[in-house]
């Protein structure tokens, strides 16, 4: 019998994204799950077929190989589950999602570790330039005393009498007859009669661990860094969860952030605005000189290219925007006043131009400019 196309098996298109493929697979896995179709060989083979297709399509490397070479490309590299147990081993997380638990080898309850979230506050400059921090995390690790079994050394757990070691019991739920974790042994299939004194039978202990985390330059408030496998330990061979570091960036006294652009507000005198002025501008590194041109208006924004924040995973930077506010003097000397009056007198020589300009401004305001 020739093999069916993996995309066809899952009922997805070649362009499908990971999420869609996962959803399609979950649906099929639920439908053809052996627990729901006891003794149905066709359901079981469909279940295996779907699992094989999913195993390839969820992995970008295998998927690319399959797209290019078809089933031929898969020989020797993945695909082909021998038993349902292999499937449970490979996709414990999905079955955990569907059935609330999953079976590990030997009837032991396999469980993926929990994801952890760590809220990390970093300074504006550290977020801009990147930094490395050491986090102290609470973690559960397998107990060393009992090697994670939960039984006191030298003793072993007994087979659960309620489920006969299966770890699951059948239950009617609506139309379905499904397996649920055995309430007597919590799905372990075994009961600990002599609990380990170190972990009191849990099989794991709470500890703290230190982890160095590199914070990439350019992270923003609310950025999430995912550290695969740094979450809590799984149970009975289940995979570790992930660690999510959620970044909180403190505000800065000098800069504001607008995407990857930095904004800096600065005040200049009306004389500097009128005559032009060379000013020194703070940046994330060394200050730079910038020319404020003659006739600069209050609120004008100047741009220094590339002096903003780096775009994550790219060598490009945003810009530094300098927002100029023109300050009107409030406390001027008699001499300055005289000079300004002379200046005003000169201005009055060209009244028409001034009125026109004012009119234009007012009109722009009304138009919402
Ligand atoms: Zn222990
Ligand atoms: Zn049991």
Tab-separated table of C-alpha atoms and ligand atoms in Angstrom:
chain	number	residue	atom	x	y	z
A	1	UNK	CA	0.000	0.000	0.000
A	2	UNK	CA	1.433	3.354	-0.943
A	3	UNK	CA	1.770	5.938	1.791
A	4	UNK	CA	-0.646	8.837	1.973
A	5	UNK	CA	0.536	12.393	1.832
A	6	UNK	CA	1.177	13.803	5.300
A	7	UNK	CA	-0.679	17.026	4.571
A	8	UNK	CA	-3.625	15.024	3.262
A	9	UNK	CA	-3.644	12.832	6.366
A	10	UNK	CA	-3.940	15.857	8.635
A	11	UNK	CA	-6.261	17.674	6.229
A	12	UNK	CA	-4.098	20.785	6.106
A	13	UNK	CA	-2.568	22.730	3.224
A	14	UNK	CA	1.092	22.882	2.345
A	15	UNK	CA	1.161	26.480	3.551
A	16	UNK	CA	-0.291	25.686	6.971
A	17	UNK	CA	1.344	27.216	10.008
A	18	UNK	CA	2.477	25.205	13.024
A	19	UNK	CA	-0.590	26.118	15.090
A	20	UNK	CA	-2.965	24.894	12.403
A	21	UNK	CA	-1.088	21.625	12.015
A	22	UNK	CA	-1.140	21.055	15.745
A	23	UNK	CA	-4.875	21.724	15.943
A	24	UNK	CA	-5.585	19.383	13.049
A	25	UNK	CA	-3.500	16.666	14.631
A	26	UNK	CA	-5.130	17.055	18.044
A	27	UNK	CA	-8.526	16.695	16.470
A	28	UNK	CA	-7.570	13.447	14.725
A	29	UNK	CA	-5.708	12.105	17.731
A	30	UNK	CA	-8.758	12.690	19.854
A	31	UNK	CA	-11.046	11.056	17.333
A	32	UNK	CA	-8.961	7.943	16.762
A	33	UNK	CA	-7.484	7.601	20.206
A	34	UNK	CA	-7.269	3.883	21.139
A	35	UNK	CA	-8.910	4.528	24.497
A	36	UNK	CA	-11.977	5.727	22.675
A	37	UNK	CA	-11.889	3.018	20.025
A	38	UNK	CA	-10.977	-0.166	21.872
A	39	UNK	CA	-10.332	-3.079	19.540
A	40	UNK	CA	-10.795	-0.959	16.404
A	41	UNK	CA	-7.779	-1.695	14.223
A	42	UNK	CA	-8.681	0.858	11.595
A	43	UNK	CA	-8.902	3.632	14.191
A	44	UNK	CA	-5.582	2.573	15.579
A	45	UNK	CA	-3.872	2.659	12.204
A	46	UNK	CA	-5.372	6.091	11.504
A	47	UNK	CA	-4.154	7.209	14.903
A	48	UNK	CA	-0.629	6.049	14.076
A	49	UNK	CA	-0.768	7.546	10.606
A	50	UNK	CA	-1.755	10.947	12.006
A	51	UNK	CA	0.962	10.770	14.633
A	52	UNK	CA	3.569	9.976	12.004
A	53	UNK	CA	2.427	12.861	9.800
A	54	UNK	CA	2.460	15.218	12.745
A	55	UNK	CA	5.870	14.090	13.876
A	56	UNK	CA	7.283	15.190	10.516
A	57	UNK	CA	5.245	18.333	9.861
A	58	UNK	CA	5.748	19.859	13.289
A	59	UNK	CA	9.517	19.757	12.877
A	60	UNK	CA	10.659	22.423	10.428
A	61	UNK	CA	13.735	20.466	9.390
A	62	UNK	CA	11.848	17.241	8.715
A	63	UNK	CA	9.055	19.156	7.065
A	64	UNK	CA	11.443	20.832	4.650
A	65	UNK	CA	12.972	17.472	3.828
A	66	UNK	CA	9.536	15.974	3.278
A	67	UNK	CA	8.434	18.906	1.105
A	68	UNK	CA	11.484	18.398	-1.072
A	69	UNK	CA	11.820	14.624	-1.239
A	70	UNK	CA	8.455	13.241	-0.120
A	71	UNK	CA	8.346	10.003	1.834
A	72	UNK	CA	11.687	8.968	0.331
A	73	UNK	CA	13.354	11.789	2.236
A	74	UNK	CA	12.094	10.409	5.504
A	75	UNK	CA	13.932	7.092	5.409
A	76	UNK	CA	16.236	6.754	8.318
A	77	UNK	CA	15.133	10.008	9.756
A	78	UNK	CA	12.066	9.949	11.903
A	79	UNK	CA	8.595	8.759	11.078
A	80	UNK	CA	7.197	5.279	11.582
A	81	UNK	CA	6.005	4.659	15.089
A	82	UNK	CA	5.985	1.032	16.128
A	83	UNK	CA	3.452	1.226	18.896
A	84	UNK	CA	1.012	3.555	20.543
A	85	UNK	CA	3.438	3.793	23.405
A	86	UNK	CA	6.040	5.409	21.141
A	87	UNK	CA	3.449	7.960	20.148
A	88	UNK	CA	2.638	8.754	23.751
A	89	UNK	CA	6.323	9.113	24.446
A	90	UNK	CA	6.816	11.509	21.553
A	91	UNK	CA	3.759	13.672	22.086
A	92	UNK	CA	3.241	13.542	25.806
A	93	UNK	CA	2.460	17.256	25.853
A	94	UNK	CA	-0.400	16.972	23.406
A	95	UNK	CA	-1.992	14.032	25.146
A	96	UNK	CA	-1.508	15.832	28.391
A	97	UNK	CA	-3.523	18.662	26.871
A	98	UNK	CA	-6.259	16.426	25.582
A	99	UNK	CA	-6.696	13.950	28.371
A	100	UNK	CA	-5.264	15.846	31.275
A	101	UNK	CA	-2.573	13.234	31.716
A	102	UNK	CA	-0.535	10.836	29.693
A	103	UNK	CA	1.059	7.481	29.985
A	104	UNK	CA	4.774	7.086	30.186
A	105	UNK	CA	6.564	3.847	29.667
A	106	UNK	CA	5.784	1.192	32.223
A	107	UNK	CA	2.483	2.706	33.239
A	108	UNK	CA	4.115	5.575	35.095
A	109	UNK	CA	2.367	8.883	34.763
A	110	UNK	CA	4.418	11.162	32.562
A	111	UNK	CA	3.965	14.860	32.930
A	112	UNK	CA	5.649	17.846	31.333
A	113	UNK	CA	7.098	20.355	33.771
A	114	UNK	CA	5.307	23.639	34.307
A	115	UNK	CA	6.366	26.764	32.488
A	116	UNK	CA	7.745	29.459	34.732
A	117	UNK	CA	7.333	33.187	34.405
A	118	UNK	CA	9.929	35.566	35.741
A	119	UNK	CA	9.243	39.301	35.848
A	120	UNK	CA	12.510	41.115	35.335
A	121	UNK	CA	12.953	44.854	35.739
A	122	UNK	CA	15.877	46.334	33.817
A	123	UNK	CA	17.111	49.903	33.482
A	124	UNK	CA	16.430	51.817	30.295
A	125	UNK	CA	20.132	51.739	29.382
A	126	UNK	CA	20.459	47.983	29.985
A	127	UNK	CA	17.427	47.362	27.779
A	128	UNK	CA	18.920	49.609	25.112
A	129	UNK	CA	22.428	48.163	25.165
A	130	UNK	CA	21.667	44.587	26.240
A	131	UNK	CA	22.961	43.013	29.406
A	132	UNK	CA	23.388	39.745	31.193
A	133	UNK	CA	21.605	39.036	34.439
A	134	UNK	CA	21.718	36.207	36.917
A	135	UNK	CA	18.281	34.965	37.908
A	136	UNK	CA	17.555	32.869	40.949
A	137	UNK	CA	14.724	30.510	40.145
A	138	UNK	CA	12.685	28.180	42.265
A	139	UNK	CA	12.821	24.792	40.573
A	140	UNK	CA	11.663	21.301	41.254
A	141	UNK	CA	14.343	18.715	40.651
A	142	UNK	CA	14.138	14.952	40.940
A	143	UNK	CA	14.953	13.905	44.492
A	144	UNK	CA	18.508	12.559	44.681
A	145	UNK	CA	17.855	10.457	47.746
A	146	UNK	CA	15.315	8.210	46.012
A	147	UNK	CA	16.329	8.931	42.431
A	148	UNK	CA	12.938	10.481	41.805
A	149	UNK	CA	10.980	7.341	42.640
A	150	UNK	CA	9.473	8.680	45.861
A	151	UNK	CA	10.112	5.380	47.623
A	152	UNK	CA	12.610	5.118	50.471
A	153	UNK	CA	15.888	3.659	49.184
A	154	UNK	CA	15.796	-0.115	49.213
A	155	UNK	CA	12.023	-0.297	48.940
A	156	UNK	CA	9.845	-0.233	45.885
A	157	UNK	CA	6.301	0.885	45.236
A	158	UNK	CA	3.503	-1.606	44.992
A	159	UNK	CA	1.208	-2.057	42.021
A	160	UNK	CA	-2.020	-0.141	42.502
A	161	UNK	CA	-4.876	-2.500	43.214
A	162	UNK	CA	-7.610	-0.281	41.799
A	163	UNK	CA	-6.208	0.066	38.290
A	164	UNK	CA	-3.980	-2.980	38.306
A	165	UNK	CA	-0.983	-0.805	37.427
A	166	UNK	CA	-2.475	0.794	34.344
A	167	UNK	CA	-2.651	4.196	35.990
A	168	UNK	CA	-5.965	4.843	34.324
A	169	UNK	CA	-9.537	3.766	34.787
A	170	UNK	CA	-12.376	3.923	32.273
A	171	UNK	CA	-15.162	6.350	32.808
A	172	UNK	CA	-18.306	7.328	30.910
A	173	UNK	CA	-18.358	10.915	29.842
A	174	UNK	CA	-21.332	11.888	27.733
A	175	UNK	CA	-21.181	9.651	24.671
A	176	UNK	CA	-17.610	8.652	25.217
A	177	UNK	CA	-15.928	6.115	27.309
A	178	UNK	CA	-12.585	7.600	28.133
A	179	UNK	CA	-9.653	6.910	30.356
A	180	UNK	CA	-9.020	9.129	33.340
A	181	UNK	CA	-6.127	8.986	35.777
A	182	UNK	CA	-6.726	6.426	38.501
A	183	UNK	CA	-7.840	8.314	41.614
A	184	UNK	CA	-6.232	5.808	43.917
A	185	UNK	CA	-2.658	6.176	42.602
A	186	UNK	CA	-3.068	9.523	40.800
A	187	UNK	CA	-2.303	7.820	37.521
A	188	UNK	CA	1.042	6.479	38.641
A	189	UNK	CA	-0.063	2.868	38.488
A	190	UNK	CA	1.859	2.275	41.661
A	191	UNK	CA	1.392	3.156	45.292
A	192	UNK	CA	4.296	4.190	47.476
A	193	UNK	CA	4.162	2.275	50.716
A	194	UNK	CA	7.496	3.456	52.185
A	195	UNK	CA	7.878	7.089	51.219
A	196	UNK	CA	11.340	8.600	50.876
A	197	UNK	CA	12.098	10.755	53.906
A	198	UNK	CA	13.777	13.483	51.839
A	199	UNK	CA	10.872	14.253	49.488
A	200	UNK	CA	8.086	12.558	51.489
A	201	UNK	CA	7.170	10.419	48.524
A	202	UNK	CA	6.854	13.209	45.988
A	203	UNK	CA	9.925	12.126	44.028
A	204	UNK	CA	11.082	15.713	43.603
A	205	UNK	CA	12.334	18.489	45.834
A	206	UNK	CA	12.115	22.270	45.596
A	207	UNK	CA	15.412	24.013	45.081
A	208	UNK	CA	16.805	27.251	43.809
A	209	UNK	CA	19.010	27.511	40.795
A	210	UNK	CA	20.947	30.364	39.297
A	211	UNK	CA	20.700	31.019	35.618
A	212	UNK	CA	22.557	33.543	33.502
A	213	UNK	CA	20.257	35.148	30.987
A	214	UNK	CA	21.401	37.374	28.172
A	215	UNK	CA	19.021	40.268	27.619
A	216	UNK	CA	19.354	41.299	23.965
A	217	UNK	CA	19.827	44.966	23.130
A	218	UNK	CA	16.607	46.716	22.152
A	219	UNK	CA	14.108	44.792	24.295
A	220	UNK	CA	10.988	46.734	25.130
A	221	UNK	CA	8.588	46.873	27.998
A	222	UNK	CA	6.612	43.630	27.936
A	223	UNK	CA	9.116	41.732	25.736
A	224	UNK	CA	9.078	38.023	26.532
A	225	UNK	CA	12.183	35.906	26.311
A	226	UNK	CA	11.567	32.183	26.095
A	227	UNK	CA	14.208	29.889	27.520
A	228	UNK	CA	13.395	26.396	26.403
A	229	UNK	CA	13.663	23.695	29.012
A	230	UNK	CA	14.484	26.064	31.860
A	231	UNK	CA	11.085	25.663	33.499
A	232	UNK	CA	10.180	23.078	36.063
A	233	UNK	CA	11.285	19.482	35.718
A	234	UNK	CA	8.793	17.029	34.251
A	235	UNK	CA	7.662	13.940	36.123
A	236	UNK	CA	8.588	10.394	35.168
A	237	UNK	CA	10.599	11.387	32.147
A	238	UNK	CA	8.305	14.207	31.023
A	239	UNK	CA	10.078	17.162	29.447
A	240	UNK	CA	11.019	20.303	31.347
A	241	UNK	CA	8.752	23.311	30.994
A	242	UNK	CA	9.999	26.596	29.573
A	243	UNK	CA	10.984	29.770	31.327
A	244	UNK	CA	9.463	33.034	30.167
A	245	UNK	CA	11.323	36.144	31.234
A	246	UNK	CA	8.982	39.118	30.963
A	247	UNK	CA	10.843	42.395	30.710
A	248	UNK	CA	9.824	45.539	32.501
A	249	UNK	CA	11.886	48.537	31.388
A	250	UNK	CA	12.315	51.440	33.774
A	251	UNK	CA	11.772	54.913	32.345
A	252	UNK	CA	14.787	57.115	31.686
A	253	UNK	CA	15.397	60.704	32.739
A	254	UNK	CA	16.764	61.735	29.359
A	255	UNK	CA	15.190	59.557	26.682
A	256	UNK	CA	11.710	58.452	25.802
A	257	UNK	CA	11.085	55.509	23.558
A	258	UNK	CA	8.977	55.393	20.406
A	259	UNK	CA	9.320	51.914	18.959
A	260	UNK	CA	13.028	51.633	18.198
A	261	UNK	CA	13.441	55.428	18.047
A	262	UNK	CA	14.670	57.415	21.011
A	263	UNK	CA	13.165	60.827	21.683
A	264	UNK	CA	15.014	63.528	23.541
A	265	UNK	CA	13.410	66.873	24.372
A	266	UNK	CA	15.618	69.899	24.691
A	267	UNK	CA	15.057	73.606	25.254
A	268	UNK	CA	16.891	76.356	23.396
A	269	UNK	CA	16.595	80.115	23.733
A	270	UNK	CA	14.680	82.115	21.135
A	271	UNK	CA	17.949	83.766	20.171
A	272	UNK	CA	19.556	80.365	19.506
A	273	UNK	CA	16.453	79.390	17.524
A	274	UNK	CA	16.603	82.567	15.463
A	275	UNK	CA	20.335	82.683	14.814
A	276	UNK	CA	21.159	79.002	14.672
A	277	UNK	CA	23.287	77.177	17.175
A	278	UNK	CA	25.654	74.228	17.537
A	279	UNK	CA	24.585	72.069	20.423
A	280	UNK	CA	25.901	68.949	22.081
A	281	UNK	CA	23.339	66.131	22.149
A	282	UNK	CA	23.343	63.194	24.527
A	283	UNK	CA	23.117	59.764	22.935
A	284	UNK	CA	23.300	56.251	24.380
A	285	UNK	CA	27.049	56.493	23.832
A	286	UNK	CA	29.189	59.608	23.479
A	287	UNK	CA	27.497	63.003	23.056
A	288	UNK	CA	27.455	64.260	19.462
A	289	UNK	CA	27.390	67.783	18.019
A	290	UNK	CA	24.365	68.872	16.075
A	291	UNK	CA	23.593	72.083	14.176
A	292	UNK	CA	20.318	73.759	15.049
A	293	UNK	CA	19.663	75.776	11.884
A	294	UNK	CA	18.719	79.434	11.749
A	295	UNK	CA	14.992	80.031	12.139
A	296	UNK	CA	14.169	76.819	14.018
A	297	UNK	CA	10.589	76.754	15.270
A	298	UNK	CA	9.483	75.489	18.653
A	299	UNK	CA	8.357	71.861	18.375
A	300	UNK	CA	10.576	71.083	15.394
A	301	UNK	CA	12.074	67.597	15.467
A	302	UNK	CA	15.531	66.773	14.174
A	303	UNK	CA	16.659	63.275	13.420
A	304	UNK	CA	20.015	61.645	14.007
A	305	UNK	CA	19.959	58.461	11.968
A	306	UNK	CA	20.955	55.167	13.520
A	307	UNK	CA	21.408	56.486	17.037
A	308	UNK	CA	18.233	54.850	18.342
A	309	UNK	CA	17.699	51.326	19.586
A	310	UNK	CA	18.682	48.192	17.692
A	311	UNK	CA	15.942	46.141	16.059
A	312	UNK	CA	15.989	42.690	17.634
A	313	UNK	CA	17.848	40.202	15.513
A	314	UNK	CA	19.037	42.811	13.034
A	315	UNK	CA	21.975	45.136	12.638
A	316	UNK	CA	19.706	48.133	12.023
A	317	UNK	CA	18.992	50.775	14.589
A	318	UNK	CA	16.177	53.229	15.030
A	319	UNK	CA	16.890	56.951	15.070
A	320	UNK	CA	17.437	59.550	17.740
A	321	UNK	CA	14.798	62.270	17.490
A	322	UNK	CA	15.585	65.649	19.034
A	323	UNK	CA	12.509	67.618	19.841
A	324	UNK	CA	13.348	71.303	20.216
A	325	UNK	CA	11.328	73.611	22.440
A	326	UNK	CA	12.001	77.324	22.143
A	327	UNK	CA	12.040	78.993	25.508
A	328	UNK	CA	10.635	82.518	25.837
A	329	UNK	CA	12.621	84.521	28.386
A	330	UNK	CA	10.660	85.660	31.428
A	331	UNK	CA	13.245	87.673	33.244
A	332	UNK	CA	15.074	90.089	30.947
A	333	UNK	CA	17.227	93.066	31.770
A	334	UNK	CA	16.467	96.640	30.849
A	335	UNK	CA	19.172	96.519	28.199
A	336	UNK	CA	17.730	93.346	26.622
A	337	UNK	CA	14.283	94.889	26.615
A	338	UNK	CA	15.582	97.962	24.766
A	339	UNK	CA	17.199	95.756	22.167
A	340	UNK	CA	14.036	93.740	21.696
A	341	UNK	CA	12.035	96.915	21.259
A	342	UNK	CA	14.464	97.974	18.537
A	343	UNK	CA	14.016	94.550	16.996
A	344	UNK	CA	10.255	94.933	17.125
A	345	UNK	CA	10.474	98.329	15.472
A	346	UNK	CA	12.376	96.760	12.600
A	347	UNK	CA	9.751	94.010	12.345
A	348	UNK	CA	7.003	96.636	12.004
A	349	UNK	CA	8.553	97.783	8.749
A	350	UNK	CA	7.049	94.670	7.154
A	351	UNK	CA	3.599	94.398	8.710
A	352	UNK	CA	1.827	92.734	5.771
A	353	UNK	CA	4.076	89.705	5.793
A	354	UNK	CA	3.635	89.214	9.495
A	355	UNK	CA	-0.159	89.417	9.383
A	356	UNK	CA	-0.299	87.003	6.502
A	357	UNK	CA	1.843	84.515	8.348
A	358	UNK	CA	-0.283	84.699	11.463
A	359	UNK	CA	-3.415	84.242	9.409
A	360	UNK	CA	-1.986	81.189	7.747
A	361	UNK	CA	-1.035	79.623	11.057
A	362	UNK	CA	-4.481	80.183	12.532
A	363	UNK	CA	-6.092	78.667	9.478
A	364	UNK	CA	-3.870	75.619	9.710
A	365	UNK	CA	-4.904	75.157	13.317
A	366	UNK	CA	-8.571	75.189	12.372
A	367	UNK	CA	-7.910	72.667	9.648
A	368	UNK	CA	-6.403	70.443	12.280
A	369	UNK	CA	-2.851	70.686	11.080
B	1	LIG	ZN1	12.974	11.208	47.542
B	2	LIG	ZN1	-4.220	3.085	40.337
